CSV table of C-alpha atoms in Angstrom, one decimal:
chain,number,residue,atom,x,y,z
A,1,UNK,CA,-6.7,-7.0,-33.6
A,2,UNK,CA,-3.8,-9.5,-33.3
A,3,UNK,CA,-1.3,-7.0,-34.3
A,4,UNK,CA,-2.7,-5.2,-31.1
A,5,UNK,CA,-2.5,-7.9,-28.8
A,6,UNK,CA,0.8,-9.5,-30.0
A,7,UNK,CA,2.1,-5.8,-29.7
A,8,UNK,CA,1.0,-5.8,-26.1
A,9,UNK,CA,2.2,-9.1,-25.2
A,10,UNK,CA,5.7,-7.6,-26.5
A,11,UNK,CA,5.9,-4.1,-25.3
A,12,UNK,CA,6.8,-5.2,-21.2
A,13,UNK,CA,9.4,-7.8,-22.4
A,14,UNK,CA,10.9,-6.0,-25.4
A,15,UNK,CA,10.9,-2.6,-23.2
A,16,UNK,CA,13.2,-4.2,-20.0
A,17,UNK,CA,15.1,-6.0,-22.5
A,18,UNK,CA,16.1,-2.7,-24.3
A,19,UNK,CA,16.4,-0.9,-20.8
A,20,UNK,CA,19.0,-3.5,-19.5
A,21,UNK,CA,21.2,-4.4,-22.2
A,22,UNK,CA,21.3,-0.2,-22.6
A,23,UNK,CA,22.3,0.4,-19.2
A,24,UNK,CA,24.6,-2.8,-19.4
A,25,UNK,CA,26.4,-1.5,-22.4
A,26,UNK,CA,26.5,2.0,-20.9
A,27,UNK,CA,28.6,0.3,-18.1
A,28,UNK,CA,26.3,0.9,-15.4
A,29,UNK,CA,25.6,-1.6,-12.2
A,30,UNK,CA,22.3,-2.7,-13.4
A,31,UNK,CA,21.7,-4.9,-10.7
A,32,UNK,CA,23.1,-2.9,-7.8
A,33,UNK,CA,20.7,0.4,-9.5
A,34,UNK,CA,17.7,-2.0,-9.8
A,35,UNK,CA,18.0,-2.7,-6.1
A,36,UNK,CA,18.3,0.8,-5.3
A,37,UNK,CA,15.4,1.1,-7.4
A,38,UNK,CA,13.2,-1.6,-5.7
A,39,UNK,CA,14.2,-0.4,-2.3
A,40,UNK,CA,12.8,3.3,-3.1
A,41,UNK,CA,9.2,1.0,-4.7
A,42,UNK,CA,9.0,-0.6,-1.3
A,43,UNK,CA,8.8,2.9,0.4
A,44,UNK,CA,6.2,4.2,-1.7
A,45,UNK,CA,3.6,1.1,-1.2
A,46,UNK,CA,4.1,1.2,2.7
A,47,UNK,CA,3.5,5.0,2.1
A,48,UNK,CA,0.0,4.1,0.1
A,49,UNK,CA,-1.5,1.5,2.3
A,50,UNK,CA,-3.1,3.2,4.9
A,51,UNK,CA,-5.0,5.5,2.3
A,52,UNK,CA,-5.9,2.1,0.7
A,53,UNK,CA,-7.1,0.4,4.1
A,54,UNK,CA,-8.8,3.9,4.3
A,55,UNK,CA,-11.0,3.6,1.0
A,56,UNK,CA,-11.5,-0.1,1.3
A,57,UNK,CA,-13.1,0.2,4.4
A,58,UNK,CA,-15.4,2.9,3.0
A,59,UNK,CA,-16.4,1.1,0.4
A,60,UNK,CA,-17.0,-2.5,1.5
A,61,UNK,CA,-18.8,-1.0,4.8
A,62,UNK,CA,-20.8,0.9,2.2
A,63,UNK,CA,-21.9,-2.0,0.6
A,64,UNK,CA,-22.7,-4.2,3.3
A,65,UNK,CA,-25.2,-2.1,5.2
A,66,UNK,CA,-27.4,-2.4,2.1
A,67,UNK,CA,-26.6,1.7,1.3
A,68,UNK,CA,-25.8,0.1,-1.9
A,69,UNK,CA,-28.7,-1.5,-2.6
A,70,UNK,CA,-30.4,1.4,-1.5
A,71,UNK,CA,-28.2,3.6,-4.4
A,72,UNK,CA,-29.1,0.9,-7.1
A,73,UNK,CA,-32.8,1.0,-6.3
A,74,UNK,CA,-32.8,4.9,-6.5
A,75,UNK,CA,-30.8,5.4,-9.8
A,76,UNK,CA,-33.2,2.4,-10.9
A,77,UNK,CA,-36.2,4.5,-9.9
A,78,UNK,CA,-34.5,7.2,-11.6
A,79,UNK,CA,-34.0,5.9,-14.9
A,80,UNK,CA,-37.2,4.1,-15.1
A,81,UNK,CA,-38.1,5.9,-18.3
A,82,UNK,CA,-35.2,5.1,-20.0
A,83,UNK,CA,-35.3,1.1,-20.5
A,84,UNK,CA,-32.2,0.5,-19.3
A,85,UNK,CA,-31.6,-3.1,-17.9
A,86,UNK,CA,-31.3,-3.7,-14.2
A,87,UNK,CA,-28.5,-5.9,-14.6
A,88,UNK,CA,-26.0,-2.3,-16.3
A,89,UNK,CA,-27.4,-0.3,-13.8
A,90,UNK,CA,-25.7,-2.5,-11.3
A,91,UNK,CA,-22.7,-2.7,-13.6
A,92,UNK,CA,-22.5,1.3,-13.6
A,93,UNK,CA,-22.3,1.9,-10.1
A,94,UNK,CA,-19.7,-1.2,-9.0
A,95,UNK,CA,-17.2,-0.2,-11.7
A,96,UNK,CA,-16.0,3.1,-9.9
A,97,UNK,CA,-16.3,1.4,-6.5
A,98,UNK,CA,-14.4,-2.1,-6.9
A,99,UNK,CA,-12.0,-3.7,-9.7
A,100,UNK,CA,-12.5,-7.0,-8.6
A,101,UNK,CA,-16.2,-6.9,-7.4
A,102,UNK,CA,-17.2,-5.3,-11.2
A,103,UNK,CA,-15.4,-8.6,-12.7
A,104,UNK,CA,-16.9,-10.6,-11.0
A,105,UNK,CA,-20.6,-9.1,-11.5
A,106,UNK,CA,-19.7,-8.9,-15.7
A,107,UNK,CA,-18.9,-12.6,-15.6
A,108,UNK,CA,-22.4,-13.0,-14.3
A,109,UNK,CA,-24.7,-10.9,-16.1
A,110,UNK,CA,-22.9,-12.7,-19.2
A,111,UNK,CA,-23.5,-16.3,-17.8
A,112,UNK,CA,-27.2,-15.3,-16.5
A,113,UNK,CA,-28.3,-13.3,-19.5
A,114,UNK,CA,-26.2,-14.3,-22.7
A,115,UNK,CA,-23.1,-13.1,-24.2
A,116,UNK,CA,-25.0,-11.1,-26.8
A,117,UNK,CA,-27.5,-9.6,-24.8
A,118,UNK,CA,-28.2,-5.7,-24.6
A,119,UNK,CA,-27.3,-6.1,-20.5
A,120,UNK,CA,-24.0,-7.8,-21.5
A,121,UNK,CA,-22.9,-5.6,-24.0
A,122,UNK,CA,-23.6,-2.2,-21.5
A,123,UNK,CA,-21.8,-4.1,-19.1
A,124,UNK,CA,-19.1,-4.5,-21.7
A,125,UNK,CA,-18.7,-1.2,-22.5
A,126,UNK,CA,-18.6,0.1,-19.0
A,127,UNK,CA,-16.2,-2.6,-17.8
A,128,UNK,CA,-14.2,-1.4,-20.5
A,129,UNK,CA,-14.4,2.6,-20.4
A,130,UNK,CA,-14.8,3.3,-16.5
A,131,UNK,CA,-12.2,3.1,-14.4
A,132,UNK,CA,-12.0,1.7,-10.5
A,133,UNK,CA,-12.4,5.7,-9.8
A,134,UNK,CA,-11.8,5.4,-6.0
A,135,UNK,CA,-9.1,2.7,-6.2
A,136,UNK,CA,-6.8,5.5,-8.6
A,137,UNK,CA,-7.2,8.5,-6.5
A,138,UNK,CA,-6.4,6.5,-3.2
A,139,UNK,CA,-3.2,5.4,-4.7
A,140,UNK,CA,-2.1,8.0,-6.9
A,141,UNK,CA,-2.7,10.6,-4.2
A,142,UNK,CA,-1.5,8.5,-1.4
A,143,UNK,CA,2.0,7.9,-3.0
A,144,UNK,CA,2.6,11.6,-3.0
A,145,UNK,CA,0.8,12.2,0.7
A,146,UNK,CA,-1.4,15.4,-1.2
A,147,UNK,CA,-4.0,16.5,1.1
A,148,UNK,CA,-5.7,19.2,-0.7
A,149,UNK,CA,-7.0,17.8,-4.0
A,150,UNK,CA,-8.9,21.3,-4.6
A,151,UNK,CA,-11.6,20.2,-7.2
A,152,UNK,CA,-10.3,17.3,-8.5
A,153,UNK,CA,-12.6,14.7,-6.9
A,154,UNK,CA,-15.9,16.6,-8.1
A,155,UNK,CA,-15.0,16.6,-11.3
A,156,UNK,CA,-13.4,12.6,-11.7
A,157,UNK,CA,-16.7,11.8,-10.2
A,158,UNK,CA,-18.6,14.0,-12.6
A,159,UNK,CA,-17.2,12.8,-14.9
A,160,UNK,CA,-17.6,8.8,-14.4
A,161,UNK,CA,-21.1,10.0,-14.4
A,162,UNK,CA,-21.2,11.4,-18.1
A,163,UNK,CA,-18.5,8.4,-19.5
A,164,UNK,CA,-21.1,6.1,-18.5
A,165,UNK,CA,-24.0,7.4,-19.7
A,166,UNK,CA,-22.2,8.1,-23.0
A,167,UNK,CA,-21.1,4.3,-22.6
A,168,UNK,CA,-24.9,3.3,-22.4
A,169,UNK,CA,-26.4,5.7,-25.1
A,170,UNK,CA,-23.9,4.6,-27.2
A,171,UNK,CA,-24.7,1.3,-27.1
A,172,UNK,CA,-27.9,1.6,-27.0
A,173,UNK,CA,-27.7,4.1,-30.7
A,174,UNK,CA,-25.3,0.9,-32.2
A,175,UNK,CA,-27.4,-1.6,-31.5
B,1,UNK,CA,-11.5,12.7,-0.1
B,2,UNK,CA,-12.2,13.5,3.7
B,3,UNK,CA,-16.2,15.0,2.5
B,4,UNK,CA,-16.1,11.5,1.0
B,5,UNK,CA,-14.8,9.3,3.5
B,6,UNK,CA,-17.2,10.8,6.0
B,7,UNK,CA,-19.9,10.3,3.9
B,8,UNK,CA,-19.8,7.0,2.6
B,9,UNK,CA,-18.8,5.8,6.1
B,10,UNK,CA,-21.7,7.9,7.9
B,11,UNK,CA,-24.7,6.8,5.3
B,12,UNK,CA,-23.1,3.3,6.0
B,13,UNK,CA,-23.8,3.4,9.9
B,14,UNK,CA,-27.2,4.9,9.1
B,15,UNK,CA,-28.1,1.9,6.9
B,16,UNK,CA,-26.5,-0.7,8.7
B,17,UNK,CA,-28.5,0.2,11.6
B,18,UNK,CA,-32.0,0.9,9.8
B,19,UNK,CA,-31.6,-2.8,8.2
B,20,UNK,CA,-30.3,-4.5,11.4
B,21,UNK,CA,-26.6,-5.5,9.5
B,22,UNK,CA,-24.2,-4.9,12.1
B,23,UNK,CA,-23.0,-7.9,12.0
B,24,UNK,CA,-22.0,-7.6,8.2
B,25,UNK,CA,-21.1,-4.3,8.5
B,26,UNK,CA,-18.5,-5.3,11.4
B,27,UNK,CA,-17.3,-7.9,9.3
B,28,UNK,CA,-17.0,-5.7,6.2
B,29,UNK,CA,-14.5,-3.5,7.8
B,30,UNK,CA,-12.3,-6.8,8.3
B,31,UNK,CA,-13.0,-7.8,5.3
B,32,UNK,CA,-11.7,-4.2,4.1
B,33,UNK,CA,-8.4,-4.5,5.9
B,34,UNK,CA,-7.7,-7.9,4.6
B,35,UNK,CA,-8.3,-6.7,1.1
B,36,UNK,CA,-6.1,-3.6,1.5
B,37,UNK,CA,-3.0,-6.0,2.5
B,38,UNK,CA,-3.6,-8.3,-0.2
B,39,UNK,CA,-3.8,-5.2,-3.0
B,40,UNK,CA,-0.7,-3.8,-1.1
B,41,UNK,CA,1.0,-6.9,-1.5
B,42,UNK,CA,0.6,-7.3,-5.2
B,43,UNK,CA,1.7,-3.7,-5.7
B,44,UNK,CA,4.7,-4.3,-3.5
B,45,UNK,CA,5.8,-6.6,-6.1
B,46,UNK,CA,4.9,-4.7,-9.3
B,47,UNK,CA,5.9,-0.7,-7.9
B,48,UNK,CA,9.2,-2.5,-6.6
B,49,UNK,CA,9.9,-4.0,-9.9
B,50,UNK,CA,9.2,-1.3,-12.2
B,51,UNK,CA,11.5,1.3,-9.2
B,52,UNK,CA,14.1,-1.0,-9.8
B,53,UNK,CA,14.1,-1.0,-13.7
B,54,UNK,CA,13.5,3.0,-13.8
B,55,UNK,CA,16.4,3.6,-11.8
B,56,UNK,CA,18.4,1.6,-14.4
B,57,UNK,CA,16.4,4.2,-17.3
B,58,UNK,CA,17.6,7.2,-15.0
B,59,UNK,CA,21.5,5.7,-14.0
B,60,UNK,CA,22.1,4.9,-17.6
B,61,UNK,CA,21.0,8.1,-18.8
B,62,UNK,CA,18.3,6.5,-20.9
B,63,UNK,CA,15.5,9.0,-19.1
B,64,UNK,CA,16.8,11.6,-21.4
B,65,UNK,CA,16.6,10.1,-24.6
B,66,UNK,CA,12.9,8.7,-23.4
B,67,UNK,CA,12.1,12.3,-22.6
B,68,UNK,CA,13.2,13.8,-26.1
B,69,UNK,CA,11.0,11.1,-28.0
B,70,UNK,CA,8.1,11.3,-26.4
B,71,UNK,CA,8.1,15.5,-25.0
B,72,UNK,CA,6.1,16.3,-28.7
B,73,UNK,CA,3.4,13.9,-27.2
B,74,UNK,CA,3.0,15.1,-23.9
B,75,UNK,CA,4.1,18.7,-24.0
B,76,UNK,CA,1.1,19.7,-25.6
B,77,UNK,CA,-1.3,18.8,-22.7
B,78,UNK,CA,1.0,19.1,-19.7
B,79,UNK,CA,2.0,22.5,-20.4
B,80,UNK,CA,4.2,23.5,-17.7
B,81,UNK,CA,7.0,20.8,-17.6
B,82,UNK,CA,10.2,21.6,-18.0
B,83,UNK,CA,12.1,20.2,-21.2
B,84,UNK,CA,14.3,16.6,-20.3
B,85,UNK,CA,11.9,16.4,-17.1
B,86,UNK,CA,11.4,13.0,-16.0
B,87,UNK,CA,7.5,13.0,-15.6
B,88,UNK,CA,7.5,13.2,-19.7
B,89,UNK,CA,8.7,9.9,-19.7
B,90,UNK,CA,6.6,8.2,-16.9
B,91,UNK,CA,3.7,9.7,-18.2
B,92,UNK,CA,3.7,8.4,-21.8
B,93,UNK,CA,4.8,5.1,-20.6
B,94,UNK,CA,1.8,5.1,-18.2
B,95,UNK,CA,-0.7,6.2,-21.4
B,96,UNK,CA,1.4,3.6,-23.7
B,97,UNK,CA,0.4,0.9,-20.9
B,98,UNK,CA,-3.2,1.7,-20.6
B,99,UNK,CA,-3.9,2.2,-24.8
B,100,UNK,CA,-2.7,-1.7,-24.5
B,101,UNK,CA,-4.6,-2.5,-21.7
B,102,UNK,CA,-1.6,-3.7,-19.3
B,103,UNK,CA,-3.0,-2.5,-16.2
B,104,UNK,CA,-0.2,-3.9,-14.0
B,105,UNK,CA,2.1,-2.1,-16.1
B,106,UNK,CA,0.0,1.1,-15.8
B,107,UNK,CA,-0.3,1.4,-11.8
B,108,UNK,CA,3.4,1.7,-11.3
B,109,UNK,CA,4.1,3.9,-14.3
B,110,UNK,CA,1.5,5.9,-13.1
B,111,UNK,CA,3.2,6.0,-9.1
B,112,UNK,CA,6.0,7.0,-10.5
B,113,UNK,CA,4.3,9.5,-13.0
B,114,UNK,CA,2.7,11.3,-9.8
B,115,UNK,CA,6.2,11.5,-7.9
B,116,UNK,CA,8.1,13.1,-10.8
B,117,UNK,CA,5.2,15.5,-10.9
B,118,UNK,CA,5.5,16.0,-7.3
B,119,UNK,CA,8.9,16.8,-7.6
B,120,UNK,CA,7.3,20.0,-9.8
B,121,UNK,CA,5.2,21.3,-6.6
B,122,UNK,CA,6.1,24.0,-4.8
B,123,UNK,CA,3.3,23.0,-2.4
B,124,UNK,CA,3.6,19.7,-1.2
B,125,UNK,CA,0.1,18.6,0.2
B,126,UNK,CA,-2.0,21.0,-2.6
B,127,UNK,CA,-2.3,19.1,-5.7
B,128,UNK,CA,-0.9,20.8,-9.0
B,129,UNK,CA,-2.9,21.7,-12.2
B,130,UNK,CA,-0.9,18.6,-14.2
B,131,UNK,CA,-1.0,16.2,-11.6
B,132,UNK,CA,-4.8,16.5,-11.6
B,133,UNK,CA,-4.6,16.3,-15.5
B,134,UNK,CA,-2.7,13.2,-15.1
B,135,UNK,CA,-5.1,11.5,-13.1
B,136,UNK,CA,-8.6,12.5,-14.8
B,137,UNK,CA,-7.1,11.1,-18.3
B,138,UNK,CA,-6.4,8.4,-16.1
B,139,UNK,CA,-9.5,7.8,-14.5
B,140,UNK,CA,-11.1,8.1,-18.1
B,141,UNK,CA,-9.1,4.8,-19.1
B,142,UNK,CA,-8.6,5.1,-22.8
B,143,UNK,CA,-7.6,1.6,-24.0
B,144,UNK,CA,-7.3,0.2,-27.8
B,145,UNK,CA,-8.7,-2.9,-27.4
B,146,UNK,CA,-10.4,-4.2,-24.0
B,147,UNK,CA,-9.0,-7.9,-23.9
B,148,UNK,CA,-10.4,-9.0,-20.7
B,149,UNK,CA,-13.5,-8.2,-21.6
B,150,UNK,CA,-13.4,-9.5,-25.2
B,151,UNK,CA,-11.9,-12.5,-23.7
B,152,UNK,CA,-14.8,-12.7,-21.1
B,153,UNK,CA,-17.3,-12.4,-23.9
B,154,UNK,CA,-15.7,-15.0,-26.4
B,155,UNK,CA,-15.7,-17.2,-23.4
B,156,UNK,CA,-19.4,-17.4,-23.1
B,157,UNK,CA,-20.3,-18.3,-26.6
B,158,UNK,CA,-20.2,-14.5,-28.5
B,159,UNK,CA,-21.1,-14.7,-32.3
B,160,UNK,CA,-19.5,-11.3,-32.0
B,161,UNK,CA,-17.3,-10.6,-29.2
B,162,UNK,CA,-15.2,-7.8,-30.6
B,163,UNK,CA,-18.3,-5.7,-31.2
B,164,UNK,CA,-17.4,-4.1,-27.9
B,165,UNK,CA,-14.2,-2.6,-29.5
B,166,UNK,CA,-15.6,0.6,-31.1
B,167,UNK,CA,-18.3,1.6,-28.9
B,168,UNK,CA,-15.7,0.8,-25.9
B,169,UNK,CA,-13.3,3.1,-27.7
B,170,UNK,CA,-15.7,6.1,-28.6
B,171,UNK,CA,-16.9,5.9,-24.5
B,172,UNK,CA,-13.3,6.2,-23.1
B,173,UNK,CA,-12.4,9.2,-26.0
B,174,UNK,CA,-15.2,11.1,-24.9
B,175,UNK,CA,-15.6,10.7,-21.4
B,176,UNK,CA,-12.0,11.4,-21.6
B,177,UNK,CA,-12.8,15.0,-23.4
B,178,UNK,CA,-15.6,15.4,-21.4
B,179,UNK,CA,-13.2,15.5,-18.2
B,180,UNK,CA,-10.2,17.5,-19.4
B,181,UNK,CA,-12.8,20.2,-20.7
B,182,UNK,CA,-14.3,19.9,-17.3
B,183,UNK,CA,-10.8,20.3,-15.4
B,184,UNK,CA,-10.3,23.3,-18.2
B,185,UNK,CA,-13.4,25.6,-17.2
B,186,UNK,CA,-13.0,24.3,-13.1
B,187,UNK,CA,-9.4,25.9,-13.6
B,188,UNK,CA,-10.6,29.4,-15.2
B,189,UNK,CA,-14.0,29.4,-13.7
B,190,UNK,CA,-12.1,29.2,-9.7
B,191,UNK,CA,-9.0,31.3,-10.3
């Protein structure tokens, strides 16, 4: 595992290193392309924002007019039979909604409930194999400007659904 | 994405005005906008960044050695790019990034990823078979070793904080398999 990390910590710094000196010794204008460069970066974010104001403003109106709550209780309800803890249920329906908003409900459920609990561990695994769903489809899509996204959406959502049920089962079956 | 925007904005009127939460629903939406400038900013800085240091890869030819390392990898997924195309490279760079769990590295990558792609289209606004490959694998967020969450975990007091690493692992390969099939029998199933 530190091989991993130190890896990781090296890769960014190593990788524009390499890409400089290259260009450098191939005589190009680094500077005057990586302005170029940056200029063409500031297009494409003004370009996203407004599908990003867009999706936040579904999502945080979503959960503030207690639909949210309402969705938690249901899936609770739901999965009653299953002994699943509250606390992951939560977990599993913030993580596709909101990046920041699923950190800060993991660092919770560890401080409330213990670092080794069952809760914090499905939160673990979910935090760490779901992806802020919405968040990547606004921007992604958005810095292209595609409007029909035929059956794309369906099926990421779909399949958010499955990754975190296999997320749970599977820590359920380990521990 | 419009089905969903009406939706998620419609059940939120309806809820706001069964539970009397106008008020937080107003301030939500402000809330909303003030978030969406602050995530804008931060990508300003990272999407400009990584532009400016992929325009050195393309300028000093660099893209095409990229490309011919990494095509084996990505050719045998994305299908119908063309040899020395310069999505090859963004895309494994944006995989390389998430395996190692730099997610700042990965959004840009990934930007840039979807433009090359786009570049591909013959349709502009209709999302392509590759691009929509691109983002499930995306969405599925395979990633070696989840350090924030480790770190998160070890914070607290873990005995065993790495635990997580396998079963986080075996999710994110799955769920990951799971939507690629999914994409595969969508694509046959509603030719």
């Amino acid at each position: 595992m530190k091989t991993v990390q130190l890896l990781s910590q090296l890769f960014i710094p190593a990788f524009i290193l390499g890409v400089i000196f290259y260009g450098a010794v191939r005589k190009v204008r680094v500077y005057d392309s990586f302005v170029t460069g940056a200029k063409e970066g500031v297009r494409v974010v003004v370009k996203i924002f407004p599908y990003l104001l867009a999706i936040f403003v579904a999502i945080k109106s979503f959960q503030a007019s207690g639909a949210f709550d309402f969705a938690k209780e249901a899936v609770r309800v739901m999965l009653g039979a299953f002994d699943i803890p509250l606390e992951a249920i939560s977990m599993a329906l913030i993580k596709p909604l909101s990046g920041s908003a699923s950190l800060g409900l993991f660092t919770d459920i560890v401080k409330t409930t213990g670092p080794d609990s069952l809760a914090s561990r499905l939160s673990a695994v979910i935090m760490g194999s779901a992806e802020t769903t919405f968040y990547v489809l606004a921007v992604y899509l958005g810095a292209v400007g595609i409007k029909k996204t035929r059956y794309l959406v369906p099926v990421c959502l779909v399949s958010d659904a499955v990754g975190i049920s296999l997320a749970i089962l599977i820590v359920k079956l380990l521990s | 994405m419009n089905a969903i925007w009406v939706f998620l904005i419609g059940i939120s009127i309806v809820f706001a005005a069964i539970n009397g939460r106008f008020e937080d629903f107003t301030k939500s939406i402000f809330d909303a906008a003030r978030s969406a400038v602050e995530v804008s900013l931060f990508l300003l800085g990272i999407v400009a960044l990584w532009m400016g240091i992929a325009k050195i890869i393309e300028d000093s030819g660099l893209i095409h050695k990229l490309s011919a390392v990494f095509r084996p990898l990505v050719s045998r997924l994305f299908k119908n790019i063309p040899e020395d195309h310069p999505s090859i490279t963004s895309i494994t760079l944006n995989f390389l990034a998430n395996l190692f769990g730099l997610g700042n590295a990965a959004t840009p990558l990934g930007i840039q990823a979807m433009q090359d792609l786009q570049s591909l289209n013959k349709d502009p606004e209709k999302i392509t078979s590759e691009m929509m490959l691109f983002i499930v694998i995306n969405t599925a967020s395979i990633q070696l070793i989840p350090f924030t969450v480790i770190g998160i975990l070890a914070d607290f007091g873990s005995k065993n904080p790495s635990w997580v690493v396998f079963p986080t692992f075996l999710a994110t390969i799955l769920s990951a398999a799971f939507a690629v099939g999914a994409l595969w029998i969508c694509r046959k199933a509603l030719k």
